C-alpha cells in the first residue's frame, strides 16, 4: 500500500513538473514584440526620447553598483551625454537608486535631470509606473540583451512608447544562472500581462516618481 502511495506521489510530481515546463515553453513562445532593439554601440541610430530608464540591479554592501547595474548606468550616461535624452529615471529599490544617483552625479549629470522611482520593484512595475506617470512620453530602457524579449513584451503589452538598448560591456558572474532564471521569469510576465494584470505594490499616489 505504501509503495503505491509513493509511486502515485512520484508520478504526480513528475507530471506537474512536465506541465510546468511545457507552460514555461509556451510563455517563452508567446513573448513576442515588434519593438526595435539597439546596442550601446549604435547610439547614432537611436532617435531622441524623453527618458531613459535604468532598471534596478544588484548593489554591493560597499554601495558600489554591480557590473550589470554599472553597464546600465553607463548606457544611460552615454545617451544623456549625446543629447539623446534629457532625463534619466532610476527605477528599483531605494538602495539601488541611491547608488545609481551617486554614480551619475559623480560623472556630471545634474540632479535635476535624475528622477527616482523607488516603486519599480520589478520590470513589470517599472514599465507600468513610468507609462502611467508619463503616458505621452517616449522611453529607452537600458538593460542586458538577455532581457530584451521579456522587457520588450512588457513594453508592448503595457502600452509604453519605448524600446530596449543593450549595454553588455562586462563578463557577468552567474550568467548561465541568470539566463535560466529569466527563462522561467517569462511565466510571471505572461501571467501578469494576460491574466492577473496587477497594479504595482506602490501606486504613484503613495510613492510618486520624483
PDB file of C-alpha atoms in Angstrom:
ATOM      1  CA  UNK A   1       0.000   0.000   0.000  1.00  0.00           C
ATOM      2  CA  UNK A   2       2.747   2.415   0.980  1.00  0.00           C
ATOM      3  CA  UNK A   3       4.580   1.590  -2.243  1.00  0.00           C
ATOM      4  CA  UNK A   4       1.540   2.524  -4.340  1.00  0.00           C
ATOM      5  CA  UNK A   5       1.162   5.818  -2.492  1.00  0.00           C
ATOM      6  CA  UNK A   6       4.810   6.694  -3.057  1.00  0.00           C
ATOM      7  CA  UNK A   7       4.528   5.731  -6.727  1.00  0.00           C
ATOM      8  CA  UNK A   8       1.418   7.880  -7.106  1.00  0.00           C
ATOM      9  CA  UNK A   9       3.171  10.830  -5.489  1.00  0.00           C
ATOM     10  CA  UNK A  10       6.199  10.422  -7.761  1.00  0.00           C
ATOM     11  CA  UNK A  11       4.036  10.170 -10.894  1.00  0.00           C
ATOM     12  CA  UNK A  12       2.025  13.218  -9.834  1.00  0.00           C
ATOM     13  CA  UNK A  13       5.184  15.185  -9.101  1.00  0.00           C
ATOM     14  CA  UNK A  14       6.762  14.307 -12.442  1.00  0.00           C
ATOM     15  CA  UNK A  15       3.525  15.136 -14.263  1.00  0.00           C
ATOM     16  CA  UNK A  16       3.294  18.525 -12.594  1.00  0.00           C
ATOM     17  CA  UNK A  17       6.933  19.202 -13.396  1.00  0.00           C
ATOM     18  CA  UNK A  18       6.401  18.352 -17.067  1.00  0.00           C
ATOM     19  CA  UNK A  19       3.271  20.507 -17.227  1.00  0.00           C
ATOM     20  CA  UNK A  20       5.152  23.370 -15.590  1.00  0.00           C
ATOM     21  CA  UNK A  21       7.990  23.096 -18.096  1.00  0.00           C
ATOM     22  CA  UNK A  22       5.547  22.985 -21.017  1.00  0.00           C
ATOM     23  CA  UNK A  23       3.806  26.084 -19.680  1.00  0.00           C
ATOM     24  CA  UNK A  24       7.144  27.891 -19.407  1.00  0.00           C
ATOM     25  CA  UNK A  25       7.983  26.964 -23.003  1.00  0.00           C
ATOM     26  CA  UNK A  26       4.529  28.196 -24.060  1.00  0.00           C
ATOM     27  CA  UNK A  27       5.107  31.523 -22.296  1.00  0.00           C
ATOM     28  CA  UNK A  28       8.528  31.958 -23.912  1.00  0.00           C
ATOM     29  CA  UNK A  29       6.997  31.359 -27.341  1.00  0.00           C
ATOM     30  CA  UNK A  30       4.247  33.891 -26.587  1.00  0.00           C
ATOM     31  CA  UNK A  31       6.651  36.622 -25.504  1.00  0.00           C
ATOM     32  CA  UNK A  32       6.804  38.330 -28.870  1.00  0.00           C
ATOM     33  CA  UNK A  33       7.311  42.008 -29.569  1.00  0.00           C
ATOM     34  CA  UNK A  34       7.761  44.139 -32.665  1.00  0.00           C
ATOM     35  CA  UNK A  35       9.779  46.763 -30.803  1.00  0.00           C
ATOM     36  CA  UNK A  36      13.198  47.624 -32.197  1.00  0.00           C
ATOM     37  CA  UNK A  37      16.280  46.958 -30.110  1.00  0.00           C
ATOM     38  CA  UNK A  38      19.688  48.596 -30.206  1.00  0.00           C
ATOM     39  CA  UNK A  39      23.107  48.153 -28.652  1.00  0.00           C
ATOM     40  CA  UNK A  40      25.089  50.814 -26.841  1.00  0.00           C
ATOM     41  CA  UNK A  41      27.385  50.924 -29.887  1.00  0.00           C
ATOM     42  CA  UNK A  42      24.506  52.042 -32.133  1.00  0.00           C
ATOM     43  CA  UNK A  43      23.506  55.255 -30.413  1.00  0.00           C
ATOM     44  CA  UNK A  44      23.857  57.179 -33.673  1.00  0.00           C
ATOM     45  CA  UNK A  45      20.873  55.162 -34.971  1.00  0.00           C
ATOM     46  CA  UNK A  46      18.724  55.863 -31.925  1.00  0.00           C
ATOM     47  CA  UNK A  47      16.086  58.586 -32.108  1.00  0.00           C
ATOM     48  CA  UNK A  48      15.786  61.037 -29.257  1.00  0.00           C
ATOM     49  CA  UNK A  49      13.457  60.136 -26.394  1.00  0.00           C
ATOM     50  CA  UNK A  50      12.069  61.879 -23.338  1.00  0.00           C
ATOM     51  CA  UNK A  51      13.520  59.492 -20.750  1.00  0.00           C
ATOM     52  CA  UNK A  52      15.990  56.656 -20.411  1.00  0.00           C
ATOM     53  CA  UNK A  53      15.063  54.111 -17.742  1.00  0.00           C
ATOM     54  CA  UNK A  54      17.686  52.282 -15.684  1.00  0.00           C
ATOM     55  CA  UNK A  55      16.050  49.254 -14.008  1.00  0.00           C
ATOM     56  CA  UNK A  56      17.499  48.425 -10.612  1.00  0.00           C
ATOM     57  CA  UNK A  57      20.075  45.707 -10.118  1.00  0.00           C
ATOM     58  CA  UNK A  58      22.490  44.376  -7.510  1.00  0.00           C
ATOM     59  CA  UNK A  59      24.409  46.858  -5.364  1.00  0.00           C
ATOM     60  CA  UNK A  60      27.260  45.564  -3.177  1.00  0.00           C
ATOM     61  CA  UNK A  61      27.424  46.172   0.578  1.00  0.00           C
ATOM     62  CA  UNK A  62      30.032  48.847  -0.080  1.00  0.00           C
ATOM     63  CA  UNK A  63      27.456  50.785  -2.098  1.00  0.00           C
ATOM     64  CA  UNK A  64      29.233  50.090  -5.382  1.00  0.00           C
ATOM     65  CA  UNK A  65      26.984  49.079  -8.294  1.00  0.00           C
ATOM     66  CA  UNK A  66      27.446  45.572  -9.675  1.00  0.00           C
ATOM     67  CA  UNK A  67      28.808  45.238 -13.217  1.00  0.00           C
ATOM     68  CA  UNK A  68      25.269  44.703 -14.527  1.00  0.00           C
ATOM     69  CA  UNK A  69      23.990  47.924 -12.943  1.00  0.00           C
ATOM     70  CA  UNK A  70      27.154  49.820 -13.860  1.00  0.00           C
ATOM     71  CA  UNK A  71      26.679  48.890 -17.516  1.00  0.00           C
ATOM     72  CA  UNK A  72      23.068  50.081 -17.418  1.00  0.00           C
ATOM     73  CA  UNK A  73      24.123  53.360 -15.826  1.00  0.00           C
ATOM     74  CA  UNK A  74      26.907  53.891 -18.353  1.00  0.00           C
ATOM     75  CA  UNK A  75      24.437  53.250 -21.167  1.00  0.00           C
ATOM     76  CA  UNK A  76      22.081  55.877 -19.778  1.00  0.00           C
ATOM     77  CA  UNK A  77      25.005  58.252 -19.247  1.00  0.00           C
ATOM     78  CA  UNK A  78      26.065  57.885 -22.877  1.00  0.00           C
ATOM     79  CA  UNK A  79      22.563  58.671 -24.127  1.00  0.00           C
ATOM     80  CA  UNK A  80      22.413  61.691 -21.835  1.00  0.00           C
ATOM     81  CA  UNK A  81      25.828  62.988 -22.903  1.00  0.00           C
ATOM     82  CA  UNK A  82      24.948  62.554 -26.577  1.00  0.00           C
ATOM     83  CA  UNK A  83      21.726  64.550 -26.083  1.00  0.00           C
ATOM     84  CA  UNK A  84      19.540  61.572 -26.941  1.00  0.00           C
ATOM     85  CA  UNK A  85      17.591  62.028 -23.698  1.00  0.00           C
ATOM     86  CA  UNK A  86      17.243  64.982 -21.289  1.00  0.00           C
ATOM     87  CA  UNK A  87      16.219  62.929 -18.254  1.00  0.00           C
ATOM     88  CA  UNK A  88      17.221  59.646 -16.576  1.00  0.00           C
ATOM     89  CA  UNK A  89      14.806  57.559 -14.482  1.00  0.00           C
ATOM     90  CA  UNK A  90      16.347  55.254 -11.888  1.00  0.00           C
ATOM     91  CA  UNK A  91      13.756  52.583 -11.107  1.00  0.00           C
ATOM     92  CA  UNK A  92      14.309  49.926  -8.463  1.00  0.00           C
ATOM     93  CA  UNK A  93      14.808  49.517  -4.738  1.00  0.00           C
ATOM     94  CA  UNK A  94      15.800  52.690  -2.884  1.00  0.00           C
ATOM     95  CA  UNK A  95      19.363  51.482  -2.256  1.00  0.00           C
ATOM     96  CA  UNK A  96      19.861  50.671  -5.943  1.00  0.00           C
ATOM     97  CA  UNK A  97      18.550  54.066  -6.996  1.00  0.00           C
ATOM     98  CA  UNK A  98      20.723  55.906  -4.489  1.00  0.00           C
ATOM     99  CA  UNK A  99      23.835  54.119  -5.764  1.00  0.00           C
ATOM    100  CA  UNK A 100      22.817  54.967  -9.313  1.00  0.00           C
ATOM    101  CA  UNK A 101      22.283  58.616  -8.471  1.00  0.00           C
ATOM    102  CA  UNK A 102      25.730  58.905  -6.886  1.00  0.00           C
ATOM    103  CA  UNK A 103      27.291  57.174  -9.909  1.00  0.00           C
ATOM    104  CA  UNK A 104      25.632  59.574 -12.360  1.00  0.00           C
ATOM    105  CA  UNK A 105      26.148  62.824 -10.451  1.00  0.00           C
ATOM    106  CA  UNK A 106      29.819  61.948  -9.956  1.00  0.00           C
ATOM    107  CA  UNK A 107      30.038  61.864 -13.763  1.00  0.00           C
ATOM    108  CA  UNK A 108      28.440  65.218 -14.367  1.00  0.00           C
ATOM    109  CA  UNK A 109      24.718  64.504 -14.590  1.00  0.00           C
ATOM    110  CA  UNK A 110      22.661  67.262 -12.981  1.00  0.00           C
ATOM    111  CA  UNK A 111      20.499  66.130 -10.056  1.00  0.00           C
ATOM    112  CA  UNK A 112      17.598  67.954 -11.724  1.00  0.00           C
ATOM    113  CA  UNK A 113      17.857  65.547 -14.652  1.00  0.00           C
ATOM    114  CA  UNK A 114      17.577  62.403 -12.488  1.00  0.00           C
ATOM    115  CA  UNK A 115      14.187  61.041 -11.474  1.00  0.00           C
ATOM    116  CA  UNK A 116      13.822  58.388  -8.779  1.00  0.00           C
ATOM    117  CA  UNK A 117      11.248  55.580  -8.896  1.00  0.00           C
ATOM    118  CA  UNK A 118      11.534  53.609  -5.667  1.00  0.00           C
ATOM    119  CA  UNK A 119       8.324  51.755  -6.562  1.00  0.00           C
ATOM    120  CA  UNK A 120       9.837  49.922  -9.526  1.00  0.00           C
ATOM    121  CA  UNK A 121      10.358  46.688  -7.628  1.00  0.00           C
ATOM    122  CA  UNK A 122      10.432  44.565 -10.795  1.00  0.00           C
ATOM    123  CA  UNK A 123      10.385  45.141 -14.550  1.00  0.00           C
ATOM    124  CA  UNK A 124       6.589  44.959 -14.713  1.00  0.00           C
ATOM    125  CA  UNK A 125       6.228  47.642 -12.015  1.00  0.00           C
ATOM    126  CA  UNK A 126       8.863  49.831 -13.650  1.00  0.00           C
ATOM    127  CA  UNK A 127       7.200  49.784 -17.080  1.00  0.00           C
ATOM    128  CA  UNK A 128       3.715  50.135 -15.591  1.00  0.00           C
ATOM    129  CA  UNK A 129       4.569  53.084 -13.322  1.00  0.00           C
ATOM    130  CA  UNK A 130       6.643  55.025 -15.861  1.00  0.00           C
ATOM    131  CA  UNK A 131       3.954  54.618 -18.528  1.00  0.00           C
ATOM    132  CA  UNK A 132       1.246  55.741 -16.109  1.00  0.00           C
ATOM    133  CA  UNK A 133       3.273  58.715 -14.878  1.00  0.00           C
ATOM    134  CA  UNK A 134       4.262  59.928 -18.353  1.00  0.00           C
ATOM    135  CA  UNK A 135       1.701  58.465 -20.801  1.00  0.00           C
ATOM    136  CA  UNK A 136       2.601  60.627 -23.789  1.00  0.00           C
ATOM    137  CA  UNK A 137       6.367  60.307 -23.476  1.00  0.00           C
ATOM    138  CA  UNK A 138       8.944  58.152 -25.233  1.00  0.00           C
ATOM    139  CA  UNK A 139      11.324  55.876 -23.346  1.00  0.00           C
ATOM    140  CA  UNK A 140      14.532  53.913 -23.819  1.00  0.00           C
ATOM    141  CA  UNK A 141      15.159  51.056 -21.380  1.00  0.00           C
ATOM    142  CA  UNK A 142      18.822  50.239 -20.693  1.00  0.00           C
ATOM    143  CA  UNK A 143      19.188  46.555 -19.898  1.00  0.00           C
ATOM    144  CA  UNK A 144      21.158  43.446 -20.808  1.00  0.00           C
ATOM    145  CA  UNK A 145      20.364  41.751 -24.115  1.00  0.00           C
ATOM    146  CA  UNK A 146      19.263  38.560 -22.384  1.00  0.00           C
ATOM    147  CA  UNK A 147      16.308  40.530 -21.004  1.00  0.00           C
ATOM    148  CA  UNK A 148      15.243  42.043 -24.337  1.00  0.00           C
ATOM    149  CA  UNK A 149      12.494  39.514 -25.074  1.00  0.00           C
ATOM    150  CA  UNK A 150      10.720  39.803 -21.729  1.00  0.00           C
ATOM    151  CA  UNK A 151      11.241  43.556 -21.364  1.00  0.00           C
ATOM    152  CA  UNK A 152      10.122  44.232 -24.931  1.00  0.00           C
ATOM    153  CA  UNK A 153       6.996  42.152 -24.348  1.00  0.00           C
ATOM    154  CA  UNK A 154       6.151  44.126 -21.205  1.00  0.00           C
ATOM    155  CA  UNK A 155       6.725  47.394 -23.067  1.00  0.00           C
ATOM    156  CA  UNK A 156       4.301  46.310 -25.796  1.00  0.00           C
ATOM    157  CA  UNK A 157       1.608  44.860 -23.534  1.00  0.00           C
ATOM    158  CA  UNK A 158       1.632  47.764 -21.071  1.00  0.00           C
ATOM    159  CA  UNK A 159       1.382  50.352 -23.833  1.00  0.00           C
ATOM    160  CA  UNK A 160       4.701  52.097 -23.390  1.00  0.00           C
ATOM    161  CA  UNK A 161       6.147  54.070 -26.286  1.00  0.00           C
ATOM    162  CA  UNK A 162       9.651  52.720 -25.979  1.00  0.00           C
ATOM    163  CA  UNK A 163      12.293  50.124 -26.748  1.00  0.00           C
ATOM    164  CA  UNK A 164      15.395  48.480 -25.291  1.00  0.00           C
ATOM    165  CA  UNK A 165      19.067  49.338 -25.631  1.00  0.00           C
ATOM    166  CA  UNK A 166      21.574  46.621 -24.797  1.00  0.00           C
ATOM    167  CA  UNK A 167      24.609  47.532 -22.739  1.00  0.00           C
ATOM    168  CA  UNK A 168      26.550  44.292 -22.266  1.00  0.00           C
ATOM    169  CA  UNK A 169      30.100  45.500 -21.625  1.00  0.00           C
ATOM    170  CA  UNK A 170      31.282  43.125 -18.899  1.00  0.00           C
ATOM    171  CA  UNK A 171      31.507  39.387 -18.430  1.00  0.00           C
ATOM    172  CA  UNK A 172      28.863  38.792 -15.790  1.00  0.00           C
ATOM    173  CA  UNK A 173      29.069  36.311 -12.957  1.00  0.00           C
ATOM    174  CA  UNK A 174      26.342  33.651 -12.817  1.00  0.00           C
ATOM    175  CA  UNK A 175      25.487  34.300 -16.481  1.00  0.00           C
ATOM    176  CA  UNK A 176      24.079  30.805 -17.021  1.00  0.00           C
ATOM    177  CA  UNK A 177      22.008  31.077 -13.845  1.00  0.00           C
ATOM    178  CA  UNK A 178      20.644  34.486 -14.881  1.00  0.00           C
ATOM    179  CA  UNK A 179      19.615  33.201 -18.309  1.00  0.00           C
ATOM    180  CA  UNK A 180      17.984  30.169 -16.694  1.00  0.00           C
ATOM    181  CA  UNK A 181      16.164  32.427 -14.231  1.00  0.00           C
ATOM    182  CA  UNK A 182      14.931  34.748 -16.981  1.00  0.00           C
ATOM    183  CA  UNK A 183      13.658  31.758 -18.976  1.00  0.00           C
ATOM    184  CA  UNK A 184      11.302  30.948 -16.114  1.00  0.00           C
ATOM    185  CA  UNK A 185      10.524  34.625 -15.443  1.00  0.00           C
ATOM    186  CA  UNK A 186       8.598  34.553 -18.718  1.00  0.00           C
ATOM    187  CA  UNK A 187       5.811  32.738 -16.842  1.00  0.00           C
ATOM    188  CA  UNK A 188       5.365  35.688 -14.492  1.00  0.00           C
ATOM    189  CA  UNK A 189       5.454  38.243 -17.317  1.00  0.00           C
ATOM    190  CA  UNK A 190       2.862  36.388 -19.406  1.00  0.00           C
ATOM    191  CA  UNK A 191       0.524  35.774 -16.455  1.00  0.00           C
ATOM    192  CA  UNK A 192       0.750  39.388 -15.286  1.00  0.00           C
ATOM    193  CA  UNK A 193       0.058  40.798 -18.747  1.00  0.00           C
ATOM    194  CA  UNK A 194      -2.721  38.404 -19.751  1.00  0.00           C
ATOM    195  CA  UNK A 195      -4.404  37.043 -16.617  1.00  0.00           C
ATOM    196  CA  UNK A 196      -3.822  38.809 -13.301  1.00  0.00           C
ATOM    197  CA  UNK A 197      -2.947  42.301 -14.635  1.00  0.00           C
ATOM    198  CA  UNK A 198      -1.958  43.548 -11.177  1.00  0.00           C
ATOM    199  CA  UNK A 199      -1.306  47.116 -10.196  1.00  0.00           C
ATOM    200  CA  UNK A 200       2.170  47.740  -8.736  1.00  0.00           C
ATOM    201  CA  UNK A 201       2.617  47.326  -4.991  1.00  0.00           C
ATOM    202  CA  UNK A 202       3.122  51.081  -4.724  1.00  0.00           C
ATOM    203  CA  UNK A 203       0.771  53.416  -6.573  1.00  0.00           C
ATOM    204  CA  UNK A 204       2.048  56.711  -7.951  1.00  0.00           C
ATOM    205  CA  UNK A 205      -0.139  58.469  -5.403  1.00  0.00           C
ATOM    206  CA  UNK A 206       1.566  56.715  -2.486  1.00  0.00           C
ATOM    207  CA  UNK A 207       5.063  56.723  -3.960  1.00  0.00           C
ATOM    208  CA  UNK A 208       5.452  59.144  -6.883  1.00  0.00           C
ATOM    209  CA  UNK A 209       8.323  59.233  -9.325  1.00  0.00           C
ATOM    210  CA  UNK A 210      10.203  62.292  -8.178  1.00  0.00           C
TER     211      UNK A 210
END
